[in-house]
Short mmCIF file of C-alpha atoms and ligand atoms in Angstrom, two decimals:
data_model
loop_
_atom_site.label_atom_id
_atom_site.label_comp_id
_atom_site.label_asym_id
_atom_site.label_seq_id
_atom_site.Cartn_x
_atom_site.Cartn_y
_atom_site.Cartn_z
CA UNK A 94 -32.79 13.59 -12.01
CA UNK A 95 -30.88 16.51 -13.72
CA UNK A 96 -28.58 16.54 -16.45
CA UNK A 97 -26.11 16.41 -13.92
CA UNK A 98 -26.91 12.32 -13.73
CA UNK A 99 -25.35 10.28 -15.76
CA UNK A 100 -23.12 7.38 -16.56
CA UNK A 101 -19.42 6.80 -17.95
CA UNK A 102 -18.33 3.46 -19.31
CA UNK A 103 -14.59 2.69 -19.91
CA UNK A 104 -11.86 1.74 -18.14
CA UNK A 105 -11.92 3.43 -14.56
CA UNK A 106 -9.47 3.50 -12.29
CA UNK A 107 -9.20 5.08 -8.77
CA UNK A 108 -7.35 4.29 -5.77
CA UNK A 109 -8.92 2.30 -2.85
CA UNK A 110 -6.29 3.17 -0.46
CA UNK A 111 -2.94 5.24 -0.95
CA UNK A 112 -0.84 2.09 -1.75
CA UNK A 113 -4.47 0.00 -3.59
CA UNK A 114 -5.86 0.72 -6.69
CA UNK A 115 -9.03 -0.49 -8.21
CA UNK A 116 -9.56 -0.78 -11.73
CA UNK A 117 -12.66 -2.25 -13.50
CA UNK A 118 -12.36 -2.16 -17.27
CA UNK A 119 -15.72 -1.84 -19.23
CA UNK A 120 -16.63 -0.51 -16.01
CA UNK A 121 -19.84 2.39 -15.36
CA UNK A 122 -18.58 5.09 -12.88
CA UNK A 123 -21.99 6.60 -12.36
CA UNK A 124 -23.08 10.09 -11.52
CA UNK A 125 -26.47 11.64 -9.85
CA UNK A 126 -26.47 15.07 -8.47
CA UNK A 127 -22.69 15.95 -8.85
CA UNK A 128 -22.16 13.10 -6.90
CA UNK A 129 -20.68 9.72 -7.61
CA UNK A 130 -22.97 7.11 -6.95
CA UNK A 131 -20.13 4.24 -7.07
CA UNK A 132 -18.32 2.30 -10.26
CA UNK A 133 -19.81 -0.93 -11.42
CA UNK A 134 -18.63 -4.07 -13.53
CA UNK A 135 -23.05 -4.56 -14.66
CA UNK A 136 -24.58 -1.11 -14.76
CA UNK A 137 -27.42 -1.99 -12.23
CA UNK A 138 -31.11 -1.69 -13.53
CA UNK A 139 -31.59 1.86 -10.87
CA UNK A 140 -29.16 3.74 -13.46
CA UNK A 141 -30.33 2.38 -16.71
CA UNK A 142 -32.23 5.39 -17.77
CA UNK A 143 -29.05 7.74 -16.98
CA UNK A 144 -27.73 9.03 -20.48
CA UNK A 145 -24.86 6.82 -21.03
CA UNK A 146 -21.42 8.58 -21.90
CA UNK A 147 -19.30 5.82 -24.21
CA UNK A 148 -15.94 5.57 -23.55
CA UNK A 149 -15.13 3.09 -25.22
CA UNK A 150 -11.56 2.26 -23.69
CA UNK A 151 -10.79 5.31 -22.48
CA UNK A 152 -9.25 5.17 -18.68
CA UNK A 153 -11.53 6.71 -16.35
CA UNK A 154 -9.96 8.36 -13.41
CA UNK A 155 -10.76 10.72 -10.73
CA UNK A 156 -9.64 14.51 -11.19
CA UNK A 157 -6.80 15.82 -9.54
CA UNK A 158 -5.95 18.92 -6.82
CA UNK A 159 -2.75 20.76 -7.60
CA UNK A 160 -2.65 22.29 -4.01
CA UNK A 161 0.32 24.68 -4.49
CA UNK A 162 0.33 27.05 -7.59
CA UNK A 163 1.35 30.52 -8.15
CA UNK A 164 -1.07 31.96 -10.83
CA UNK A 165 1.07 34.88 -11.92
CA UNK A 166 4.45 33.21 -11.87
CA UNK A 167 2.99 31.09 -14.87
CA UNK A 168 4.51 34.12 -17.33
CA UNK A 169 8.06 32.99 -16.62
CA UNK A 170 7.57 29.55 -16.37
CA UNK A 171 11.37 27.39 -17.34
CA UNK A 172 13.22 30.85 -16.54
CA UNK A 173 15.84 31.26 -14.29
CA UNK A 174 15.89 27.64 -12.96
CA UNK A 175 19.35 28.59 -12.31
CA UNK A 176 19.18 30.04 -8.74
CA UNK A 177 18.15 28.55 -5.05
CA UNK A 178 14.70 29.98 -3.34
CA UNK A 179 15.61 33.60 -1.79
CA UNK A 180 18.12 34.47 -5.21
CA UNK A 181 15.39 33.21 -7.23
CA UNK A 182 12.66 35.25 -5.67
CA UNK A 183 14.45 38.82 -5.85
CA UNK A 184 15.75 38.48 -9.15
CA UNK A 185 12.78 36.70 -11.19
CA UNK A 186 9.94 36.28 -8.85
CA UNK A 187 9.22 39.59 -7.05
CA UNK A 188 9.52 42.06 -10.47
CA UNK A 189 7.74 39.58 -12.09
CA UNK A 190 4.71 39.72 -9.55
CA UNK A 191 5.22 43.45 -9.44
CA UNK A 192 4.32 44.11 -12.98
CA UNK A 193 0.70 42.67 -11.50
CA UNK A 194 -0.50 46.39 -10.28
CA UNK A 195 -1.20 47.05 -13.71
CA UNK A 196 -4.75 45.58 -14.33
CA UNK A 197 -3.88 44.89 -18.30
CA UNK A 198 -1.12 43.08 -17.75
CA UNK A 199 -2.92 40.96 -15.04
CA UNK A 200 -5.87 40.60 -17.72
CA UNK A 201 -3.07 39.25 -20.55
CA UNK A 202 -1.55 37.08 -18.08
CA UNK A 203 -3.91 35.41 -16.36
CA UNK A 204 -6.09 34.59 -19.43
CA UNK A 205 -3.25 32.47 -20.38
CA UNK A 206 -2.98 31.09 -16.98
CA UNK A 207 -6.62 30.15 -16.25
CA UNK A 208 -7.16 28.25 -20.52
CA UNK A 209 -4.32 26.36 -19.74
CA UNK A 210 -5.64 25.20 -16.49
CA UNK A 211 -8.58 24.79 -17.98
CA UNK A 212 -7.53 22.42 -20.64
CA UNK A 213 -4.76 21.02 -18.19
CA UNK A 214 -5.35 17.78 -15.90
CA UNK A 215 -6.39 19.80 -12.78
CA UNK A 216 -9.68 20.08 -11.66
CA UNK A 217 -9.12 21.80 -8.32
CA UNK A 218 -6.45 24.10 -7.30
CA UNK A 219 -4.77 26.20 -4.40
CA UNK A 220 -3.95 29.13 -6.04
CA UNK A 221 -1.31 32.05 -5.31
CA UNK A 222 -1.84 35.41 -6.44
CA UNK A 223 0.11 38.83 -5.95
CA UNK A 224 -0.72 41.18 -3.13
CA UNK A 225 -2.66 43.26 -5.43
CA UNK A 226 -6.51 43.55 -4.94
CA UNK A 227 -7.92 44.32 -8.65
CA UNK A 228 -5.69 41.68 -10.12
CA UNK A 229 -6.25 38.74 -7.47
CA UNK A 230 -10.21 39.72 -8.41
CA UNK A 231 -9.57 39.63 -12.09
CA UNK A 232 -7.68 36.03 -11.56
CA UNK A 233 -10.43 35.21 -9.66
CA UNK A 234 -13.46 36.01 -12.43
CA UNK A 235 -11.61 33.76 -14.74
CA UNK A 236 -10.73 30.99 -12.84
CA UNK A 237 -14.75 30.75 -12.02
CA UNK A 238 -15.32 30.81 -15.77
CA UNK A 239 -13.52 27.81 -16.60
CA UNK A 240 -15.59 25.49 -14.18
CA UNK A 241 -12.81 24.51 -12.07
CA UNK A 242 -13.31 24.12 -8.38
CA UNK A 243 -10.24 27.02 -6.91
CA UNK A 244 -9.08 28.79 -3.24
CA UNK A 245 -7.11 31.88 -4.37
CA UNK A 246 -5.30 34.16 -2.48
CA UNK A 247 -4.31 37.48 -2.64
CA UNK A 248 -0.71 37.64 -1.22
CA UNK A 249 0.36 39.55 2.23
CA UNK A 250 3.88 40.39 2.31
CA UNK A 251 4.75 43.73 4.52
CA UNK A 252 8.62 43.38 4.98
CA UNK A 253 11.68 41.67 2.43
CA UNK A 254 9.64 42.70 -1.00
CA UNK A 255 11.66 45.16 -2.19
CA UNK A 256 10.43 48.45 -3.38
CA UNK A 257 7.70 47.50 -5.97
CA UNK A 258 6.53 44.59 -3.83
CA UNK A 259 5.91 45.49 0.08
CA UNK A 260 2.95 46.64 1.46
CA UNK A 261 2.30 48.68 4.77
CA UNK A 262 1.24 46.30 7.45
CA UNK A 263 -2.18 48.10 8.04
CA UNK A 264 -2.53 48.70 4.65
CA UNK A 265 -1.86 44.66 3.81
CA UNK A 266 -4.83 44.01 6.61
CA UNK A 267 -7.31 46.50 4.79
CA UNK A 268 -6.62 45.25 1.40
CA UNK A 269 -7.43 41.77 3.01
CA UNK A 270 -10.42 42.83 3.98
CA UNK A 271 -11.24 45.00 1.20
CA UNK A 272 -10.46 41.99 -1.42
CA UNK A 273 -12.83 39.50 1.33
CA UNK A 274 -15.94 41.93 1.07
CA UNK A 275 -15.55 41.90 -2.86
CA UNK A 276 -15.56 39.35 -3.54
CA UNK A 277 -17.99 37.54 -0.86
CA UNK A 278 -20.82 35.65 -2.41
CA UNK A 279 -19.67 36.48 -6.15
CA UNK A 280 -18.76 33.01 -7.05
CA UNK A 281 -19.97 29.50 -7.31
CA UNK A 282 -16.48 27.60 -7.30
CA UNK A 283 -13.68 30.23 -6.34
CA UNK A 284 -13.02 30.98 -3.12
CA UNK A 285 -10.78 32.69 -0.88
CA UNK A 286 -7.72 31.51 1.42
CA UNK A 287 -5.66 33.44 3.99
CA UNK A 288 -2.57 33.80 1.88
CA UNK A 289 0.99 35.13 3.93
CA UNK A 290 3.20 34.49 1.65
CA UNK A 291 6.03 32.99 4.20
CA UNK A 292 7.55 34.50 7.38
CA UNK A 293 10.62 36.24 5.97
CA UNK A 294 7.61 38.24 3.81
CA UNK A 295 5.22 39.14 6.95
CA UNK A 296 5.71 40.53 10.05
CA UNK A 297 4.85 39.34 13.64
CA UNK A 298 2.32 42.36 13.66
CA UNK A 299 0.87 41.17 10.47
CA UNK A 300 0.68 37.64 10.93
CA UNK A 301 -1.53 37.92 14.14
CA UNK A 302 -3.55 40.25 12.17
CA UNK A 303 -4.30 37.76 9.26
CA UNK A 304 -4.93 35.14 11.90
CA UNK A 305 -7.72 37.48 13.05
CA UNK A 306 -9.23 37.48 10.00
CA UNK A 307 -8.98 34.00 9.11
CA UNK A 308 -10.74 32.81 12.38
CA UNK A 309 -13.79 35.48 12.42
CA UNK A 310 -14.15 34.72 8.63
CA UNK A 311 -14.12 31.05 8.93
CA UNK A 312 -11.53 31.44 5.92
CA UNK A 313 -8.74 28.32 4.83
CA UNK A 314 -4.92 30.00 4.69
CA UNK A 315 -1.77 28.54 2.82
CA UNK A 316 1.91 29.23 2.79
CA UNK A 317 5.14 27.86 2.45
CA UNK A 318 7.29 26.23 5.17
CA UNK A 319 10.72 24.93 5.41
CA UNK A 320 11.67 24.96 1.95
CA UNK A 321 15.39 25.99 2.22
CA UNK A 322 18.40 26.01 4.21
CA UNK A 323 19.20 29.73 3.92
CA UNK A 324 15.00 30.34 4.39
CA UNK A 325 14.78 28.16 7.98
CA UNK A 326 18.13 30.05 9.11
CA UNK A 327 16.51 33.63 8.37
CA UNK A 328 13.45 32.25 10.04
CA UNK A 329 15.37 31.41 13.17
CA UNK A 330 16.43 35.07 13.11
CA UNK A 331 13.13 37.03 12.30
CA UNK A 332 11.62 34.62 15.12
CA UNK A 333 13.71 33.98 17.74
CA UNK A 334 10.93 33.12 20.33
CA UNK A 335 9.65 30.14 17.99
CA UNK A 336 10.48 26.70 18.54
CA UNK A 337 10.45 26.01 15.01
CA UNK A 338 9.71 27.40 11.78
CA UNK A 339 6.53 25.81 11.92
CA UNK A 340 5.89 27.09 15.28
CA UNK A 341 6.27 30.68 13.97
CA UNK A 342 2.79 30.35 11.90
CA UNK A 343 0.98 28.06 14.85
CA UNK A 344 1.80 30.70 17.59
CA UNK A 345 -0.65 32.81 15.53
CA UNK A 346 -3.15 29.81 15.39
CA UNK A 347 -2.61 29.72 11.65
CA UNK A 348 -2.10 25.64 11.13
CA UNK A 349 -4.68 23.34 10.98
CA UNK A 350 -7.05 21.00 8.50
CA UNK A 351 -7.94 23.82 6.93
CA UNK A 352 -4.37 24.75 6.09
CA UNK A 353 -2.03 23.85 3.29
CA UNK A 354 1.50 24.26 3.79
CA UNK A 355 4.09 24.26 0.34
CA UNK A 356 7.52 21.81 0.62
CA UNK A 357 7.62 20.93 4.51
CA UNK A 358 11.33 19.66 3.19
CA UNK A 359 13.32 20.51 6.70
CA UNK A 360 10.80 20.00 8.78
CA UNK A 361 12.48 18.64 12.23
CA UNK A 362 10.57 16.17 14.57
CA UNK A 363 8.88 18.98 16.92
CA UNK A 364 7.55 20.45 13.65
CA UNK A 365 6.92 17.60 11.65
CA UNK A 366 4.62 16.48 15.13
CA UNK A 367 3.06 20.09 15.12
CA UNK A 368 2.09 19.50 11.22
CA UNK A 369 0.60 15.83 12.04
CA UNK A 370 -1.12 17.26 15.48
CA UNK A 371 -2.46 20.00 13.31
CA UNK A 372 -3.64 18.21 10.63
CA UNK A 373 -1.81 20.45 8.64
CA UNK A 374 -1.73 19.79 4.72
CA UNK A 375 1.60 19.17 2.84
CA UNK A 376 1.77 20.63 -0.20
CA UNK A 377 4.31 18.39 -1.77
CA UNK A 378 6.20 19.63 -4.90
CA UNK A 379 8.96 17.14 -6.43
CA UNK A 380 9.91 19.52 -9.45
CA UNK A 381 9.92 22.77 -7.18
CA UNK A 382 12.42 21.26 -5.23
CA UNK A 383 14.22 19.90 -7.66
CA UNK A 384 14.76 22.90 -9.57
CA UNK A 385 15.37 25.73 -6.98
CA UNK A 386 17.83 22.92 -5.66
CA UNK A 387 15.79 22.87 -2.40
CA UNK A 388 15.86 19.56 -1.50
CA UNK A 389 13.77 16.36 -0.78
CA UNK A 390 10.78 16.03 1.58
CA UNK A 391 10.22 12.84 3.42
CA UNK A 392 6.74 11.82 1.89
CA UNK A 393 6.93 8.48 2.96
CA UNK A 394 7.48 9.12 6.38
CA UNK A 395 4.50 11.70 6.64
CA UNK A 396 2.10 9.16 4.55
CA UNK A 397 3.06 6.61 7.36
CA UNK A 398 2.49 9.40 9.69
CA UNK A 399 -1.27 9.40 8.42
CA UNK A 400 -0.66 12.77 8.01
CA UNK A 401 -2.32 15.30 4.88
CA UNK A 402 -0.29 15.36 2.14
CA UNK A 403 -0.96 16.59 -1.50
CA UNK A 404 1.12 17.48 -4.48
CA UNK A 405 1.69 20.62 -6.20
CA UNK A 406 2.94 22.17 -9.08
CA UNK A 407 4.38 25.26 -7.41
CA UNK A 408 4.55 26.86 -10.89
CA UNK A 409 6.84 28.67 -11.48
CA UNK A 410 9.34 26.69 -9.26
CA UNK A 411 8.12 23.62 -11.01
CA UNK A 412 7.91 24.66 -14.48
CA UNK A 413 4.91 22.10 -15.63
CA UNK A 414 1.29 22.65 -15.11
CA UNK A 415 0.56 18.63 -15.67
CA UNK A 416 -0.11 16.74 -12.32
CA UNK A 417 0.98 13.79 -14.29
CA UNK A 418 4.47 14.92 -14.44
CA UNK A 419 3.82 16.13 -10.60
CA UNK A 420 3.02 12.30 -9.91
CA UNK A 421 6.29 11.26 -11.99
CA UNK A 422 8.68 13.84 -10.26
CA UNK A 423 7.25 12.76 -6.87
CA UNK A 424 8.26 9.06 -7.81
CA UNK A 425 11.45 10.31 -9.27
CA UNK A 426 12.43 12.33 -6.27
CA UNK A 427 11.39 9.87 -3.78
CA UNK A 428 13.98 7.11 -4.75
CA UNK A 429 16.55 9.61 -4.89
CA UNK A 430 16.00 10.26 -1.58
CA UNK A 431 15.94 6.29 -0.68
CA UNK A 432 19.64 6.49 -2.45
CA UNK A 433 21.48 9.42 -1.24
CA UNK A 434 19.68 10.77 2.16
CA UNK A 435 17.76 7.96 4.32
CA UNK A 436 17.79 3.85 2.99
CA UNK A 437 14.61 3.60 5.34
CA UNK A 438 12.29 5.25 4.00
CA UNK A 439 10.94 3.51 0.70
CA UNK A 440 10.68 5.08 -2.55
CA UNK A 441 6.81 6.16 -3.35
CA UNK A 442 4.95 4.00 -5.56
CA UNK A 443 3.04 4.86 -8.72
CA UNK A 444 -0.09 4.52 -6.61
CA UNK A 445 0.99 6.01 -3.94
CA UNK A 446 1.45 9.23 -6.18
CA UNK A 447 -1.51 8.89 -7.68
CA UNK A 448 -2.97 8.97 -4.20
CA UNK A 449 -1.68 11.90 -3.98
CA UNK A 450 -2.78 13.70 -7.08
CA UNK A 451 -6.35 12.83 -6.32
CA UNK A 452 -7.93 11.64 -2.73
CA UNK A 453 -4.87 13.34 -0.44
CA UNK A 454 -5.19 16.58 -2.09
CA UNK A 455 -8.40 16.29 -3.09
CA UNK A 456 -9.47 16.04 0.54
CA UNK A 457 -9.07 19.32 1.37
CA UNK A 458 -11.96 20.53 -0.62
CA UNK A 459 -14.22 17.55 1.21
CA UNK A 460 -15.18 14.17 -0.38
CA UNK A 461 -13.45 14.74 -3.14
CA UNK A 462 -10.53 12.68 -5.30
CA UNK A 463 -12.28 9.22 -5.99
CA UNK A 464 -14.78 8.11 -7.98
CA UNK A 465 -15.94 5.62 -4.82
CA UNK A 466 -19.94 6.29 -3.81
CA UNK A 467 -19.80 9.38 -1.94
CA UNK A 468 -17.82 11.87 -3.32
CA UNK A 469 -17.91 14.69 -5.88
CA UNK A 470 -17.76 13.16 -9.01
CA UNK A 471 -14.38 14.92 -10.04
CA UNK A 472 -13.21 12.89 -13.68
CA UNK A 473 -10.84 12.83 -16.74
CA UNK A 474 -11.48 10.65 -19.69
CA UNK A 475 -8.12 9.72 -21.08
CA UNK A 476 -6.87 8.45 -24.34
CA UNK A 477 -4.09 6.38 -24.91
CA UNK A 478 -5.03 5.22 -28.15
CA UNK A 479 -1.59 7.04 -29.67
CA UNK A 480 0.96 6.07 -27.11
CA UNK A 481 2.08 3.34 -29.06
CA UNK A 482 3.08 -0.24 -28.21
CA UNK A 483 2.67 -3.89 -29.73
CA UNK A 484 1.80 -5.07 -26.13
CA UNK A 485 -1.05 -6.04 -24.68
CA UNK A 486 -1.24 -3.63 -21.60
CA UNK A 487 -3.92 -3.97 -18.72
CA UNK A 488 -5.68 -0.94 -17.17
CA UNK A 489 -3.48 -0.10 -14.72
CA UNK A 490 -0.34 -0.67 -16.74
CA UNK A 491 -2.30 2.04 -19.38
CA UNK A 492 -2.45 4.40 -16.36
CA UNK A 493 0.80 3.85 -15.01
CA UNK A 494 2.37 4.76 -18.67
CA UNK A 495 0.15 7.40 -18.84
CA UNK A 496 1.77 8.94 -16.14
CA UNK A 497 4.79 9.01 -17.55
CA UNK A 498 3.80 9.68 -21.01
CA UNK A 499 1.20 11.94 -21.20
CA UNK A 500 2.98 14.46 -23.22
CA UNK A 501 3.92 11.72 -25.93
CA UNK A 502 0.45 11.78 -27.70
CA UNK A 503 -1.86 11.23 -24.68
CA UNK A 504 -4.95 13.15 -24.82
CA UNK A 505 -7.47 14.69 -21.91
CA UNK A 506 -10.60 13.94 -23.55
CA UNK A 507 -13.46 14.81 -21.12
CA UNK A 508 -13.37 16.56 -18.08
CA UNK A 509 -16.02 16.84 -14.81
CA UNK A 510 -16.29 18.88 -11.85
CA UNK A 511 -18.96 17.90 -9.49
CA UNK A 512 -20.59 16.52 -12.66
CA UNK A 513 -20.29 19.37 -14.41
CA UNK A 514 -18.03 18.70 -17.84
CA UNK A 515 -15.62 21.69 -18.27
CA UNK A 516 -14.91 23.17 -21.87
CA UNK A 517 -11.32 21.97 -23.36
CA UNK A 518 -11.32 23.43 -26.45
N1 LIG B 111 8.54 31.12 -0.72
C1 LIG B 111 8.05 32.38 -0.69
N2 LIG B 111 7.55 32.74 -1.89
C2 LIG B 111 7.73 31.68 -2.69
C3 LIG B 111 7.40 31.45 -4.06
O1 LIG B 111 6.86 32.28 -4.77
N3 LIG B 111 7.74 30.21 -4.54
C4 LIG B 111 8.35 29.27 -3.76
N4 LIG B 111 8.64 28.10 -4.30
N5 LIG B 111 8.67 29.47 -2.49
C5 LIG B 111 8.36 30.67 -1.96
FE1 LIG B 112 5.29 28.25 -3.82
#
């Protein structure tokens, strides 16, 4: 066995289901080949001669997917939470994404984007970039340098940009293709995703030709959907012939399991039945909505829907890169919504979010988001040791604070992709 075998002992935790949670303290969650081999209360006598990682009581948990983040909007991350989507987007979004032609500023930027991702919880990602080719390649290099497991896209948007951010509709195409020759077969862990940015940015003409390319390259796509009042309204107008928002992206064959779709917050019951037909993913993203006073989307109902659902970050709508705040934000949200919009549907649970943050996101890169027998072996080793209390706390109570108070002297001490331990210094 490589040195990508070994074993972990402390206090794991993963879920079993979305609403079940398993957690085995002094447990071994136990690696061979990238790939976990199951979590034990005995380490059995097969695995003794693994090199043995001590915990000690660390919690043990399995990494997490932010599957909605815009790299470049991390520069003005906590500005301008002031406006709602389509203000926010012309005033601080699109010059900020322009300044992303110029290769040095890209370089600056993104350096700080990918260490903090690096050193962040996340240990996959659905990533955003701008609709520029050398800088989407640049973000690229450096997210496959910190070991993290990433889909990036380089942005198509061909009407509504403005002047610094529109591209010609042919010339959007030819950069796709340009960008998907480049970078074909450079990297281990970075790959590409179709990336329109949302209808009111892409034309009809555009869209089918993006489609194209997604279907002869075999090649994931993401977007946003039904974020925003004013956004569904314009849709309704740029695509009269749909049936829904949703319907404007599926006419083109562009949803599917291979799809992730950002906020899903208006979706009505033709498209919410297209998404779950699909197999569409939900990117949900509490702090997003929150922020750019979008709304809230009904997670409950689309978990009891069986459909995909995940949680993002949507940086910079959501101004924090930690998918433990994510997890907290999507609780947070959730029984606001059980209080002011709709009294049946039940507030999410603590492990129903971290359900979320790990297997239902985590999903859409394959077995991935437990640390049951099967699946990439995806970790963070967590100390709690300075979150003070006088109380005697089991594991999942640890966890559950932990979620809520990472920031107050909780600390990410190990990290593993497919086995592979990333660098958090
Ligand atoms: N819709 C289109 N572009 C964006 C973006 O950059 N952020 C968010 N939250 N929604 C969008
Ligand atoms: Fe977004």
């Amino acid at each position: 066995m490589d040195t990508n075998s070994f074993v972990l002992k402390g206090s794991v935790c993963y879920n079993t289901s979305p609403q079940e949670v398993r957690c085995v303290e002094g447990g071994y969650a136990v690696c061979v080949d990238g790939v976990s081999a199951g979590v034990f209360e005995q380490l059995p006598e097969r695995f003794a001669a693994l090199p043995l990682v001590d915990c000690g009581d660390q919690l043990i948990v399995p990494g997490m997917s932010d599957i909605h983040i815009h790299a470049p909007q991390y520069a003005f991350r906590g500005l301008g939470m002031d406006l709602e989507l389509l203000d926010w987007l012309n005033t601080h979004t699109f010059p900020e994404e322009a300044h992303y032609a110029d290769p040095s500023y890209a370089e600056r930027a993104y350096d700080i984007f990918a260490s903090d991702l690096r050193r962040s919880p996340t240990t996959r990602a659905v990533v955003f970039g701008t609709m520029h080719v050398e800088a989407t390649e640049l973000l690229m290099d450096k997210l496959e340098a910190t070991g993290l497991a990433t889909y990036v896209g380089k942005v198509n948007m061909d009407r509504n940009g403005g002047e610094n951010l529109e591209e010609d509709t042919a010339q959007s195409a030819a950069d796709t293709r340009r960008w998907l020759s480049d970078v074909a077969d450079r990297y281990d862990r970075t790959a590409p995703i179709i990336t329109p940015r949302f209808t009111p940015s892409v034309t009809d003409e555009l869209m089918a030709q993006l489609a194209d390319i997604a279907r002869e390259q075999h090649l994931p796509v993401q977007s946003h959907l039904s974020e925003n009042p004013s956004e569904c309204g314009w849709v309704k107008e740029l695509c009269p012939w749909s049936s829904c928002y949703g319907d404007a992206y599926d006419h083109f064959g562009l949803l599917g399991p291979r799809t992730v779709m950002a906020h899903c917050i208006y979706s009505d019951e033709t498209e919410t039945e297209l998404l779950r037909a699909t197999g569409t993913y939900v990117a949900h993203c509490p702090q997003s909505n929150a922020q750019l006073s979008s709304g809230i989307a009904p997670i409950r109902r689309y978990l009891d829907l069986g459909m995909n659902v995940g949680l993002g970050t949507d940086v910079a709508g959501g101004a924090n890169l930690s998918m433990f705040r994510c997890m907290a934000d999507a609780v947070a949200v959730s029984k606001l919504r059980w209080r002011l919009v709709d009294e049946s549907l039940p507030a999410l649970t603590t492990q129903e979010a971290l359900w979320l943050a790990t297997a239902g996101g985590g999903s859409f890169f394959g077995r991935v988001g437990s640390l049951a027998e099967g699946y990439e072996f995806d970790a963070l080793v967590l100390d709690d040791s300075k979150i003070r209390t006088p109380r005697e706390l089991g594991v999942w109570e640890r966890l559950e604070r932990y979620v809520y108070l990472a920031e107050e002297g909780g600390s990410l001490t190990r990290k593993y992709v497919s086995g592979r331990q990333i660098d958090l210094s």
